[in-house]
């Protein structure tokens, strides 16, 4: 493979001047909590699976606007949105039903796991739909306790933030015994320990439900030990606790099934969808689940002015239909397997740099060995960016490269990704990272600083 590498072309130092202007304006106008900033580049447009920054540089998009733009750009979905907006942009579902929302709800019910009567509650973000799940769980079980996992990310609101396992709620909410975070097990031994501890929590009689990402996303693409989720599901049922699955990142075909939980043969009581639900065209989310649980919430306990927004619902129905009909799921499986196996090959040549390659479908992660270089992941990703591939970097120590491209990734683009990874590892392995790059990484690659590391 090495001899197939393209010659190093002259690569730009990023961000370019227009992006830098936008960083200055961001610092001036936007509250610090609203951005974490990966590289400092400002994005202007997109086409197919590529995005362009304001300075005119193009990148193969492996972050997809935080895993939302699952069908790429210039998809034609613009027309779906505007054709509905032209006849009725908003009618406020809380006051009057609209057909677009009803059609989407029916489709979500039909295409989500669970052989029982289901209903839908619409929202605007992953966070608020997680909120809805916890609200409904609490009212239904009459128990406040939520079991979730370290480094899970569930959102930024009153219930979703403390349910997350990053400690971002510190200093905002008083510590609550009702949110318990457990290690997310990746080995059989860890699984046994975790289940034991969770069972003890269940035995207190205060826990009403488990909230889990089937594959942790922001934690750094962590795939649980194979049997864990099913055992957890059975344990929850044994203690009459609800099983709530957060598919905000892993859903909508990302792992090769419409919902990641389908890999595990589980029928969750509640399922949360957002991000890719609208392929990035509209802020919309949904909670789908057992009718009797969802209907414990009283009128107006979970509604928003924009819930069931007609153009957003029309778009989401179209996106679901495309994923189910266009052979996209098969393609995700094929491309995902190929990409992962190629990166694993690369890992075997750079075992000191790449610690692990993991994930399912097109939800992949490369864990780097940051022991001797805490900013290795940022440097790696920055060097890839210079060569036209846009990755995110996540994990508790910014140690994992996240690969979540559009589900429409082509075979040729798989090769582009692996060629660039190869080139960049070569630079890192030969200690050829320039001072300019190191400087830019220090200045612009902020990443998600974990509160516990500050
Ligand atoms: C798994 C998961 N749940 C919930 C959320 C929160 O979604 P939102 O940012 O739309 O509120 C995210 C966002 O990154 C997520 O990845």
XYZ file of N, CA and C and ligand atoms in Angstrom, residues 66 124-128 130 153-156 160 213 215 217-218 246-250 272 274-275 285 402, ligand 1:
94
model
N -21.904 16.597 12.875
C -22.196 15.822 14.091
C -23.186 14.689 13.797
N -37.355 18.582 19.329
C -36.519 19.381 18.415
C -35.056 19.002 18.485
N -34.687 18.207 19.471
C -33.266 17.856 19.627
C -33.172 16.528 20.346
N -32.002 15.897 20.212
C -31.784 14.658 20.958
C -32.002 14.888 22.441
N -31.480 16.008 22.941
C -31.569 16.290 24.377
C -33.010 16.287 24.864
N -33.885 16.997 24.145
C -35.247 17.103 24.690
C -36.007 15.788 24.569
N -34.532 12.831 24.953
C -34.028 12.060 26.100
C -34.793 12.505 27.347
N -23.145 10.218 26.266
C -23.622 11.594 26.100
C -25.092 11.539 25.721
N -25.923 12.211 26.511
C -27.365 12.184 26.235
C -27.940 13.574 26.008
N -27.141 14.622 26.249
C -27.682 15.934 25.941
C -27.316 17.005 26.943
N -27.950 18.144 26.761
C -27.520 19.365 27.431
C -28.619 20.005 28.267
N -31.262 15.365 30.670
C -30.326 14.653 29.780
C -28.876 14.925 30.183
N -26.714 4.164 25.277
C -26.382 4.246 23.854
C -25.944 2.829 23.459
N -24.165 1.808 21.088
C -22.718 1.960 20.876
C -22.436 3.380 21.322
N -21.127 6.916 21.435
C -20.605 7.759 20.368
C -19.517 8.707 20.853
N -19.910 9.728 21.615
C -18.938 10.743 22.040
C -17.892 10.173 22.990
N -30.883 5.250 23.551
C -30.571 6.530 22.908
C -29.924 6.237 21.548
N -30.736 6.394 20.503
C -30.261 6.114 19.132
C -29.994 7.422 18.387
N -29.752 8.467 19.139
C -29.569 9.777 18.507
C -28.407 9.734 17.509
N -27.326 9.084 17.905
C -26.159 9.008 17.025
C -26.108 7.675 16.256
N -26.506 6.601 16.906
C -26.326 5.272 16.307
C -27.477 4.870 15.392
N -35.051 6.757 21.358
C -34.904 8.186 21.056
C -34.159 8.360 19.734
N -32.903 11.289 16.674
C -32.723 12.720 16.342
C -31.672 12.787 15.240
N -30.769 13.743 15.285
C -29.668 13.916 14.332
C -30.067 13.520 12.903
N -36.649 15.707 16.504
C -36.327 14.474 17.221
C -37.632 13.771 17.565
N -13.194 9.945 15.235
C -14.539 9.434 14.924
C -14.773 9.486 13.422
C -26.078 9.765 21.737
C -26.536 11.184 21.825
N -27.623 11.474 22.549
C -28.099 12.718 22.651
C -27.450 13.767 22.037
C -27.974 15.160 22.168
O -28.562 15.549 20.966
P -28.782 17.095 20.632
O -27.436 17.725 20.542
O -29.545 17.069 19.339
O -29.590 17.656 21.733
C -26.303 13.518 21.288
C -25.567 14.613 20.642
O -24.427 14.555 20.314
C -25.834 12.194 21.179
O -24.731 11.897 20.468
